[in-house]
PDB file of C-alpha atoms in Angstrom:
ATOM      1  CA  LYS A   1    -163.904  89.827 -75.907  1.00 54.00           C
ATOM      2  CA  GLN A   2    -164.184  88.447 -72.346  1.00 55.00           C
ATOM      3  CA  TRP A   3    -165.106  91.366 -70.198  1.00 50.00           C
ATOM      4  CA  TYR A   4    -163.363  91.979 -66.803  1.00 54.00           C
ATOM      5  CA  GLN A   5    -165.685  94.008 -64.904  1.00 55.00           C
ATOM      6  CA  ARG A   6    -164.481  95.817 -61.564  1.00 50.00           C
ATOM      7  CA  ARG A   7    -166.949  98.355 -60.355  1.00 46.00           C
ATOM      8  CA  VAL A   8    -170.525  97.848 -61.344  1.00 49.00           C
ATOM      9  CA  ARG A   9    -171.625 100.315 -58.571  1.00 44.00           C
ATOM     10  CA  GLY A  10    -170.582 103.837 -57.354  1.00 45.00           C
ATOM     11  CA  ARG A  11    -169.309 104.286 -53.975  1.00 43.00           C
ATOM     12  CA  GLY A  12    -171.981 103.106 -51.706  1.00 45.00           C
ATOM     13  CA  LYS A  13    -174.552 100.352 -52.326  1.00 50.00           C
ATOM     14  CA  ASP A  14    -176.290 101.468 -55.529  1.00 57.00           C
ATOM     15  CA  ALA A  15    -175.551 100.029 -58.946  1.00 68.00           C
ATOM     16  CA  ILE A  16    -174.293 102.597 -61.502  1.00 76.00           C
ATOM     17  CA  PRO A  17    -177.643 103.315 -63.292  1.00 77.00           C
ATOM     18  CA  GLY A  18    -178.036 100.949 -66.576  1.00 82.00           C
ATOM     19  CA  ALA A  19    -175.183  98.775 -65.381  1.00 84.00           C
ATOM     20  CA  ALA A  20    -177.483  95.744 -64.800  1.00 86.00           C
ATOM     21  CA  ASN A  21    -178.657  96.195 -68.306  1.00 88.00           C
ATOM     22  CA  ILE A  22    -175.405  96.282 -70.041  1.00 88.00           C
ATOM     23  CA  ILE A  23    -174.158  93.252 -67.941  1.00 89.00           C
ATOM     24  CA  SER A  24    -177.259  91.140 -69.026  1.00 90.00           C
ATOM     25  CA  LYS A  25    -176.637  92.364 -72.673  1.00 91.00           C
ATOM     26  CA  LEU A  26    -173.207  91.288 -72.662  1.00 91.00           C
ATOM     27  CA  MET A  27    -173.964  87.826 -71.378  1.00 91.00           C
ATOM     28  CA  ALA A  28    -176.907  87.686 -74.007  1.00 91.00           C
ATOM     29  CA  LEU A  29    -174.359  88.408 -76.624  1.00 91.00           C
ATOM     30  CA  GLY A  30    -172.243  85.190 -75.360  1.00 92.00           C
ATOM     31  CA  LYS A  31    -169.726  87.588 -73.776  1.00 92.00           C
ATOM     32  CA  GLN A  32    -167.720  86.003 -70.669  1.00 93.00           C
ATOM     33  CA  VAL A  33    -168.159  88.324 -67.923  1.00 94.00           C
ATOM     34  CA  ILE A  34    -166.147  88.164 -64.963  1.00 95.00           C
ATOM     35  CA  PHE A  35    -165.960  90.430 -61.923  1.00 94.00           C
ATOM     36  CA  VAL A  36    -162.767  91.049 -60.085  1.00 95.00           C
ATOM     37  CA  THR A  37    -162.405  92.985 -56.778  1.00 94.00           C
ATOM     38  CA  ASN A  38    -159.396  93.811 -54.355  1.00 95.00           C
ATOM     39  CA  ASN A  39    -162.017  93.418 -51.415  1.00 93.00           C
ATOM     40  CA  SER A  40    -160.786  90.261 -49.557  1.00 95.00           C
ATOM     41  CA  THR A  41    -163.192  90.347 -46.652  1.00 93.00           C
ATOM     42  CA  LYS A  42    -166.137  88.436 -48.316  1.00 91.00           C
ATOM     43  CA  THR A  43    -166.443  84.768 -48.616  1.00 89.00           C
ATOM     44  CA  SER A  44    -167.090  83.259 -52.203  1.00 86.00           C
ATOM     45  CA  GLU A  45    -170.787  83.112 -51.449  1.00 91.00           C
ATOM     46  CA  ILE A  46    -171.112  86.339 -50.006  1.00 92.00           C
ATOM     47  CA  LEU A  47    -169.300  88.093 -52.869  1.00 90.00           C
ATOM     48  CA  VAL A  48    -171.582  86.490 -55.622  1.00 91.00           C
ATOM     49  CA  ASN A  49    -174.570  87.182 -53.483  1.00 92.00           C
ATOM     50  CA  THR A  50    -173.542  90.812 -53.198  1.00 89.00           C
ATOM     51  CA  ILE A  51    -172.940  91.103 -56.813  1.00 88.00           C
ATOM     52  CA  ARG A  52    -176.134  89.721 -57.700  1.00 89.00           C
ATOM     53  CA  ASP A  53    -178.080  91.986 -55.079  1.00 87.00           C
ATOM     54  CA  VAL A  54    -176.272  94.941 -56.486  1.00 83.00           C
ATOM     55  CA  LEU A  55    -177.367  94.179 -60.044  1.00 83.00           C
ATOM     56  CA  GLY A  56    -180.153  92.084 -59.957  1.00 83.00           C
ATOM     57  CA  VAL A  57    -178.763  89.574 -62.549  1.00 85.00           C
ATOM     58  CA  GLU A  58    -179.444  86.149 -61.330  1.00 86.00           C
ATOM     59  CA  GLN A  59    -177.362  84.337 -64.031  1.00 88.00           C
ATOM     60  CA  ILE A  60    -174.202  85.504 -62.126  1.00 90.00           C
ATOM     61  CA  ASP A  61    -172.597  82.508 -60.109  1.00 91.00           C
ATOM     62  CA  LYS A  62    -169.592  81.905 -58.340  1.00 91.00           C
ATOM     63  CA  ASN A  63    -167.284  80.952 -61.305  1.00 92.00           C
ATOM     64  CA  MET A  64    -167.599  84.793 -62.545  1.00 93.00           C
ATOM     65  CA  CYS A  65    -166.574  86.228 -59.448  1.00 94.00           C
ATOM     66  CA  TYR A  66    -163.019  86.567 -58.257  1.00 96.00           C
ATOM     67  CA  SER A  67    -161.673  88.586 -55.214  1.00 96.00           C
ATOM     68  CA  SER A  68    -158.058  89.087 -54.196  1.00 97.00           C
ATOM     69  CA  GLY A  69    -158.771  86.835 -51.291  1.00 97.00           C
ATOM     70  CA  ILE A  70    -159.924  84.137 -53.609  1.00 96.00           C
ATOM     71  CA  ALA A  71    -156.757  84.765 -55.795  1.00 97.00           C
ATOM     72  CA  VAL A  72    -154.606  84.106 -52.700  1.00 98.00           C
ATOM     73  CA  GLY A  73    -156.332  81.022 -51.791  1.00 97.00           C
ATOM     74  CA  ARG A  74    -155.715  79.656 -55.323  1.00 96.00           C
ATOM     75  CA  HIS A  75    -152.116  80.903 -55.270  1.00 97.00           C
ATOM     76  CA  LEU A  76    -151.313  79.164 -51.921  1.00 98.00           C
ATOM     77  CA  LYS A  77    -153.032  75.931 -52.886  1.00 95.00           C
ATOM     78  CA  ASP A  78    -150.373  75.301 -55.355  1.00 92.00           C
ATOM     79  CA  LYS A  79    -147.534  76.604 -53.095  1.00 96.00           C
ATOM     80  CA  LEU A  80    -147.867  74.860 -49.789  1.00 97.00           C
ATOM     81  CA  ASN A  81    -146.967  71.200 -49.123  1.00 96.00           C
ATOM     82  CA  GLU A  82    -148.991  69.148 -46.765  1.00 96.00           C
ATOM     83  CA  GLY A  83    -148.469  70.364 -43.027  1.00 97.00           C
ATOM     84  CA  GLU A  84    -147.493  73.649 -44.019  1.00 98.00           C
ATOM     85  CA  LYS A  85    -149.220  76.763 -42.611  1.00 98.00           C
ATOM     86  CA  ILE A  86    -149.704  80.588 -42.986  1.00 98.00           C
ATOM     87  CA  PHE A  87    -149.643  83.291 -40.667  1.00 98.00           C
ATOM     88  CA  LEU A  88    -153.027  85.062 -41.454  1.00 98.00           C
ATOM     89  CA  ILE A  89    -153.397  88.795 -41.298  1.00 98.00           C
ATOM     90  CA  GLY A  90    -157.103  89.148 -42.321  1.00 97.00           C
ATOM     91  CA  SER A  91    -160.893  89.116 -41.863  1.00 96.00           C
ATOM     92  CA  ASP A  92    -163.370  86.675 -41.031  1.00 95.00           C
ATOM     93  CA  GLY A  93    -164.309  86.205 -44.793  1.00 95.00           C
ATOM     94  CA  PHE A  94    -160.676  85.928 -45.723  1.00 97.00           C
ATOM     95  CA  SER A  95    -160.162  83.220 -43.109  1.00 97.00           C
ATOM     96  CA  GLU A  96    -163.121  81.339 -44.568  1.00 96.00           C
ATOM     97  CA  VAL A  97    -161.750  81.503 -48.087  1.00 96.00           C
ATOM     98  CA  MET A  98    -158.462  79.898 -46.877  1.00 97.00           C
ATOM     99  CA  LYS A  99    -160.563  77.017 -45.342  1.00 96.00           C
ATOM    100  CA  GLU A 100    -162.316  76.540 -48.689  1.00 94.00           C
ATOM    101  CA  ASN A 101    -158.896  76.062 -50.223  1.00 96.00           C
ATOM    102  CA  GLY A 102    -157.739  73.610 -47.506  1.00 96.00           C
ATOM    103  CA  ILE A 103    -155.211  76.213 -46.212  1.00 98.00           C
ATOM    104  CA  GLU A 104    -154.153  75.778 -42.490  1.00 98.00           C
ATOM    105  CA  TYR A 105    -153.422  79.135 -40.712  1.00 98.00           C
ATOM    106  CA  VAL A 106    -152.278  80.662 -37.394  1.00 98.00           C
ATOM    107  CA  GLY A 107    -152.581  84.443 -36.208  1.00 96.00           C
ATOM    108  CA  PHE A 108    -156.182  84.862 -37.067  1.00 96.00           C
ATOM    109  CA  GLY A 109    -158.386  86.944 -34.875  1.00 94.00           C
ATOM    110  CA  LYS A 110    -157.711  89.230 -31.893  1.00 94.00           C
ATOM    111  CA  ASP A 111    -154.236  89.169 -30.426  1.00 94.00           C
ATOM    112  CA  THR A 112    -153.582  90.696 -27.300  1.00 87.00           C
ATOM    113  CA  GLU A 113    -150.831  88.050 -26.135  1.00 87.00           C
ATOM    114  CA  PHE A 114    -148.033  90.434 -25.921  1.00 85.00           C
ATOM    115  CA  ARG A 115    -148.182  93.877 -24.702  1.00 81.00           C
ATOM    116  CA  ASN A 116    -144.649  95.151 -24.597  1.00 87.00           C
ATOM    117  CA  PHE A 117    -141.217  94.598 -26.138  1.00 91.00           C
ATOM    118  CA  LYS A 118    -139.732  92.457 -23.346  1.00 91.00           C
ATOM    119  CA  GLU A 119    -142.716  89.926 -23.415  1.00 91.00           C
ATOM    120  CA  PHE A 120    -141.828  88.984 -27.156  1.00 92.00           C
ATOM    121  CA  GLY A 121    -138.724  87.294 -26.062  1.00 91.00           C
ATOM    122  CA  ALA A 122    -141.041  84.320 -24.961  1.00 92.00           C
ATOM    123  CA  PHE A 123    -142.505  84.181 -28.620  1.00 94.00           C
ATOM    124  CA  THR A 124    -141.870  80.863 -30.066  1.00 95.00           C
ATOM    125  CA  PRO A 125    -142.707  80.940 -33.915  1.00 97.00           C
ATOM    126  CA  ASP A 126    -144.505  77.862 -35.319  1.00 98.00           C
ATOM    127  CA  PRO A 127    -141.973  76.161 -37.642  1.00 98.00           C
ATOM    128  CA  SER A 128    -144.831  74.946 -40.047  1.00 98.00           C
ATOM    129  CA  VAL A 129    -145.469  78.744 -41.042  1.00 98.00           C
ATOM    130  CA  LYS A 130    -144.141  79.361 -44.342  1.00 98.00           C
ATOM    131  CA  TYR A 131    -146.149  82.277 -45.548  1.00 98.00           C
ATOM    132  CA  VAL A 132    -147.148  85.507 -43.973  1.00 98.00           C
ATOM    133  CA  VAL A 133    -150.415  86.939 -45.738  1.00 98.00           C
ATOM    134  CA  GLY A 134    -151.735  90.189 -45.509  1.00 98.00           C
ATOM    135  CA  GLY A 135    -155.093  91.240 -45.882  1.00 98.00           C
ATOM    136  CA  PHE A 136    -157.549  93.829 -44.400  1.00 97.00           C
ATOM    137  CA  ASP A 137    -157.625  93.020 -40.846  1.00 97.00           C
ATOM    138  CA  PRO A 138    -159.754  94.950 -38.266  1.00 94.00           C
ATOM    139  CA  TYR A 139    -157.778  93.447 -35.264  1.00 95.00           C
ATOM    140  CA  PHE A 140    -154.390  94.251 -36.760  1.00 96.00           C
ATOM    141  CA  ASN A 141    -152.171  95.630 -33.947  1.00 95.00           C
ATOM    142  CA  HIS A 142    -148.432  95.681 -32.747  1.00 94.00           C
ATOM    143  CA  SER A 143    -148.573  92.198 -31.352  1.00 95.00           C
ATOM    144  CA  LYS A 144    -149.854  90.921 -35.032  1.00 96.00           C
ATOM    145  CA  MET A 145    -147.134  93.033 -36.639  1.00 97.00           C
ATOM    146  CA  THR A 146    -144.299  91.729 -34.527  1.00 96.00           C
ATOM    147  CA  LYS A 147    -145.173  88.164 -34.902  1.00 97.00           C
ATOM    148  CA  ALA A 148    -145.376  88.532 -38.836  1.00 98.00           C
ATOM    149  CA  PHE A 149    -142.218  90.629 -38.760  1.00 98.00           C
ATOM    150  CA  ILE A 150    -140.471  87.639 -36.729  1.00 97.00           C
ATOM    151  CA  TYR A 151    -141.717  85.017 -39.079  1.00 98.00           C
ATOM    152  CA  ILE A 152    -140.462  86.786 -42.067  1.00 98.00           C
ATOM    153  CA  ARG A 153    -137.160  88.157 -40.770  1.00 97.00           C
ATOM    154  CA  GLU A 154    -135.960  85.469 -38.454  1.00 97.00           C
ATOM    155  CA  ARG A 155    -137.700  82.344 -40.019  1.00 97.00           C
ATOM    156  CA  GLY A 156    -137.708  83.225 -43.970  1.00 98.00           C
ATOM    157  CA  ALA A 157    -141.440  83.026 -44.448  1.00 98.00           C
ATOM    158  CA  LYS A 158    -142.372  84.473 -47.922  1.00 98.00           C
ATOM    159  CA  TYR A 159    -144.557  87.567 -47.628  1.00 98.00           C
ATOM    160  CA  ILE A 160    -147.689  88.071 -50.028  1.00 98.00           C
ATOM    161  CA  ALA A 161    -150.759  90.441 -49.687  1.00 98.00           C
ATOM    162  CA  THR A 162    -154.215  90.664 -51.226  1.00 98.00           C
ATOM    163  CA  ASN A 163    -153.456  94.176 -52.142  1.00 97.00           C
ATOM    164  CA  LEU A 164    -151.808  97.372 -51.261  1.00 97.00           C
ATOM    165  CA  ASP A 165    -154.732  99.730 -51.967  1.00 94.00           C
ATOM    166  CA  ILE A 166    -154.311 102.738 -49.558  1.00 93.00           C
ATOM    167  CA  VAL A 167    -157.836 103.647 -49.292  1.00 89.00           C
ATOM    168  CA  TYR A 168    -161.338 102.186 -49.600  1.00 87.00           C
ATOM    169  CA  PRO A 169    -164.062 104.155 -51.020  1.00 81.00           C
ATOM    170  CA  LEU A 170    -167.028 103.427 -48.641  1.00 82.00           C
ATOM    171  CA  SER A 171    -169.544 106.102 -50.165  1.00 78.00           C
ATOM    172  CA  GLU A 172    -169.763 109.193 -52.116  1.00 73.00           C
ATOM    173  CA  ASP A 173    -168.843 111.259 -48.897  1.00 81.00           C
ATOM    174  CA  ARG A 174    -166.231 108.986 -47.096  1.00 87.00           C
ATOM    175  CA  ILE A 175    -163.320 106.810 -47.727  1.00 87.00           C
ATOM    176  CA  LEU A 176    -161.349 104.839 -45.243  1.00 92.00           C
ATOM    177  CA  PRO A 177    -157.844 103.333 -44.983  1.00 95.00           C
ATOM    178  CA  GLY A 178    -157.436 100.276 -46.938  1.00 95.00           C
ATOM    179  CA  THR A 179    -155.311  97.235 -46.782  1.00 97.00           C
ATOM    180  CA  GLY A 180    -152.097  99.048 -47.774  1.00 97.00           C
ATOM    181  CA  SER A 181    -152.648 101.428 -44.842  1.00 97.00           C
ATOM    182  CA  VAL A 182    -153.060  98.436 -42.396  1.00 97.00           C
ATOM    183  CA  LEU A 183    -149.706  96.776 -43.615  1.00 98.00           C
ATOM    184  CA  ALA A 184    -147.714  99.860 -44.062  1.00 98.00           C
ATOM    185  CA  GLY A 185    -145.961  99.638 -40.503  1.00 98.00           C
ATOM    186  CA  LEU A 186    -144.841  96.227 -41.253  1.00 98.00           C
ATOM    187  CA  ASN A 187    -143.856  96.940 -44.737  1.00 98.00           C
ATOM    188  CA  HIS A 188    -141.562  99.945 -43.341  1.00 98.00           C
ATOM    189  CA  ALA A 189    -140.293  97.839 -40.623  1.00 98.00           C
ATOM    190  CA  LEU A 190    -139.071  95.072 -42.935  1.00 98.00           C
ATOM    191  CA  GLY A 191    -137.833  97.703 -45.584  1.00 98.00           C
ATOM    192  CA  THR A 192    -139.555  95.737 -48.302  1.00 97.00           C
ATOM    193  CA  LEU A 193    -143.011  95.134 -49.753  1.00 98.00           C
ATOM    194  CA  PRO A 194    -144.934  92.071 -50.141  1.00 98.00           C
ATOM    195  CA  THR A 195    -145.633  90.191 -53.469  1.00 98.00           C
ATOM    196  CA  VAL A 196    -149.233  91.492 -54.283  1.00 98.00           C
ATOM    197  CA  ILE A 197    -151.605  88.621 -55.481  1.00 98.00           C
ATOM    198  CA  GLY A 198    -154.722  90.861 -56.336  1.00 97.00           C
ATOM    199  CA  LYS A 199    -154.848  93.753 -58.592  1.00 97.00           C
ATOM    200  CA  PRO A 200    -152.655  95.269 -60.267  1.00 97.00           C
ATOM    201  CA  SER A 201    -150.463  91.931 -60.286  1.00 98.00           C
ATOM    202  CA  PRO A 202    -150.607  89.844 -63.419  1.00 98.00           C
ATOM    203  CA  ILE A 203    -150.587  87.027 -60.819  1.00 98.00           C
ATOM    204  CA  PHE A 204    -154.291  87.576 -60.441  1.00 98.00           C
ATOM    205  CA  TYR A 205    -154.997  87.567 -64.262  1.00 97.00           C
ATOM    206  CA  ASP A 206    -152.830  84.343 -64.535  1.00 97.00           C
ATOM    207  CA  ILE A 207    -155.128  82.607 -61.734  1.00 97.00           C
ATOM    208  CA  ILE A 208    -158.170  83.803 -63.713  1.00 96.00           C
ATOM    209  CA  SER A 209    -157.152  83.196 -67.173  1.00 96.00           C
ATOM    210  CA  LYS A 210    -156.158  79.514 -66.270  1.00 96.00           C
ATOM    211  CA  GLU A 211    -159.218  78.621 -64.433  1.00 95.00           C
ATOM    212  CA  GLN A 212    -161.478  80.337 -67.228  1.00 95.00           C
ATOM    213  CA  ASN A 213    -159.333  78.776 -70.175  1.00 95.00           C
ATOM    214  CA  ILE A 214    -158.710  82.248 -71.508  1.00 95.00           C
ATOM    215  CA  THR A 215    -155.835  81.961 -74.027  1.00 94.00           C
ATOM    216  CA  ASP A 216    -156.208  84.873 -76.324  1.00 96.00           C
ATOM    217  CA  LYS A 217    -155.410  88.092 -74.610  1.00 96.00           C
ATOM    218  CA  SER A 218    -156.381  90.347 -77.539  1.00 95.00           C
ATOM    219  CA  LYS A 219    -159.983  89.132 -76.700  1.00 95.00           C
ATOM    220  CA  VAL A 220    -159.933  90.382 -73.207  1.00 96.00           C
ATOM    221  CA  LEU A 221    -160.808  93.838 -71.885  1.00 96.00           C
ATOM    222  CA  MET A 222    -160.404  95.107 -68.268  1.00 96.00           C
ATOM    223  CA  VAL A 223    -163.010  97.734 -67.323  1.00 95.00           C
ATOM    224  CA  GLY A 224    -162.558  99.826 -64.213  1.00 93.00           C
ATOM    225  CA  ASP A 225    -162.484 103.173 -62.390  1.00 91.00           C
ATOM    226  CA  ASN A 226    -159.233 103.113 -60.857  1.00 92.00           C
ATOM    227  CA  LEU A 227    -156.053 103.982 -62.863  1.00 94.00           C
ATOM    228  CA  LEU A 228    -153.673 102.557 -60.114  1.00 93.00           C
ATOM    229  CA  THR A 229    -155.419  99.143 -59.643  1.00 94.00           C
ATOM    230  CA  ASP A 230    -157.795  98.366 -62.490  1.00 95.00           C
ATOM    231  CA  ILE A 231    -155.858 100.046 -65.620  1.00 97.00           C
ATOM    232  CA  GLN A 232    -152.546  99.239 -64.028  1.00 97.00           C
ATOM    233  CA  PHE A 233    -153.804  95.429 -63.700  1.00 97.00           C
ATOM    234  CA  GLY A 234    -154.657  95.400 -67.480  1.00 97.00           C
ATOM    235  CA  LYS A 235    -151.349  96.893 -68.592  1.00 98.00           C
ATOM    236  CA  ASN A 236    -149.482  94.511 -66.318  1.00 98.00           C
ATOM    237  CA  SER A 237    -151.367  91.651 -67.579  1.00 98.00           C
ATOM    238  CA  GLY A 238    -151.106  92.735 -71.236  1.00 97.00           C
ATOM    239  CA  ILE A 239    -154.763  93.245 -72.093  1.00 97.00           C
ATOM    240  CA  ASP A 240    -156.793  96.162 -73.249  1.00 97.00           C
ATOM    241  CA  THR A 241    -158.395  98.418 -70.709  1.00 97.00           C
ATOM    242  CA  THR A 242    -161.401 100.845 -70.404  1.00 96.00           C
ATOM    243  CA  LEU A 243    -161.425 103.648 -67.668  1.00 95.00           C
ATOM    244  CA  VAL A 244    -164.905 104.421 -66.678  1.00 93.00           C
ATOM    245  CA  MET A 245    -165.472 107.908 -64.943  1.00 91.00           C
ATOM    246  CA  THR A 246    -167.679 106.777 -62.123  1.00 86.00           C
ATOM    247  CA  GLY A 247    -165.572 106.120 -59.512  1.00 81.00           C
ATOM    248  CA  VAL A 248    -162.118 106.806 -57.943  1.00 81.00           C
ATOM    249  CA  THR A 249    -160.164 108.300 -61.003  1.00 90.00           C
ATOM    250  CA  THR A 250    -161.178 111.811 -61.935  1.00 91.00           C
ATOM    251  CA  ARG A 251    -160.513 113.579 -65.294  1.00 94.00           C
ATOM    252  CA  GLU A 252    -157.831 115.655 -63.635  1.00 95.00           C
ATOM    253  CA  MET A 253    -155.996 112.483 -62.374  1.00 95.00           C
ATOM    254  CA  LEU A 254    -156.232 111.025 -65.814  1.00 96.00           C
ATOM    255  CA  ASP A 255    -154.622 114.077 -67.446  1.00 96.00           C
ATOM    256  CA  ASP A 256    -152.011 114.204 -64.898  1.00 97.00           C
ATOM    257  CA  SER A 257    -151.035 110.551 -65.277  1.00 97.00           C
ATOM    258  CA  ALA A 258    -148.522 108.845 -67.490  1.00 97.00           C
ATOM    259  CA  LEU A 259    -150.599 105.842 -67.235  1.00 97.00           C
ATOM    260  CA  LYS A 260    -153.431 105.718 -69.828  1.00 97.00           C
ATOM    261  CA  PRO A 261    -156.071 103.325 -70.625  1.00 97.00           C
ATOM    262  CA  THR A 262    -156.861 101.875 -74.079  1.00 97.00           C
ATOM    263  CA  TYR A 263    -160.330 103.526 -73.869  1.00 96.00           C
ATOM    264  CA  VAL A 264    -162.033 106.144 -71.741  1.00 96.00           C
ATOM    265  CA  LEU A 265    -165.785 106.294 -71.093  1.00 94.00           C
ATOM    266  CA  ASP A 266    -168.243 108.175 -69.070  1.00 92.00           C
ATOM    267  CA  SER A 267    -169.853 105.048 -67.760  1.00 89.00           C
ATOM    268  CA  VAL A 268    -169.919 101.358 -68.091  1.00 87.00           C
ATOM    269  CA  VAL A 269    -173.458 101.807 -69.707  1.00 84.00           C
ATOM    270  CA  ASP A 270    -171.432 103.140 -72.858  1.00 88.00           C
ATOM    271  CA  LEU A 271    -169.580  99.906 -73.540  1.00 85.00           C
ATOM    272  CA  LEU A 272    -171.896  98.644 -76.398  1.00 81.00           C
ATOM    273  CA  GLU A 273    -172.504 102.146 -77.664  1.00 72.00           C
ATOM    274  CA  SER A 274    -168.749 102.778 -78.086  1.00 54.00           C
ATOM    275  CA  LYS A 275    -168.248  99.562 -80.171  1.00 48.00           C
TER     276      LYS A 275
END
């Protein structure tokens, strides 16, 4: 099987004990290991270096690592014509990923151009913008939200997002509002949701499987700790899933949910022992 691994560490910086050994063993057995994350804030280089540093497995390279931001870049690369742009709601890392894929954007960074409703009468949308792209943006405010709203509602721009994760698990003791929370006001104003490219969308799987030449879904296993993103991603993509109990989803949450994984393990370290 190809092994899709979502979380190799618990909340915080430290790897799950034994995770590095398991990843190394899987690779030594000839398994194709692919890391997927909904975190769109990292460039491709920083993402792979982060995973290497956490696991201490030097064999991990860029071709094995996918973020929702990277998936958005690949998706837009096939959709935009020459001269067309996006209105970008996102972080520094996300903007760099767009550049890596040759995608031009407007709207990125701090925006204090308009401070009240009346001033927006002077806003002239860029006619080359064909997509509004939503990701985690530490500078997201009413001015940005209103411009995005105008592009979508008045100009017919398509609306996509890296993910709609409500919270982000920072550490064992703290979770923070995530991309879904950042975009909630825009979604509410529009009365609609964006097309999600990251987990749990099967679009993410299609991008990865095409690039990795994966054709047999019966040989793919999604491993993750979140029912609503990782396991739903696997279900939506038509692949088997393993829920590991070292992160977001608790036993109580699993018992109460109609969504069930193919397998349940205490930790990723139990993967090989379970076969």
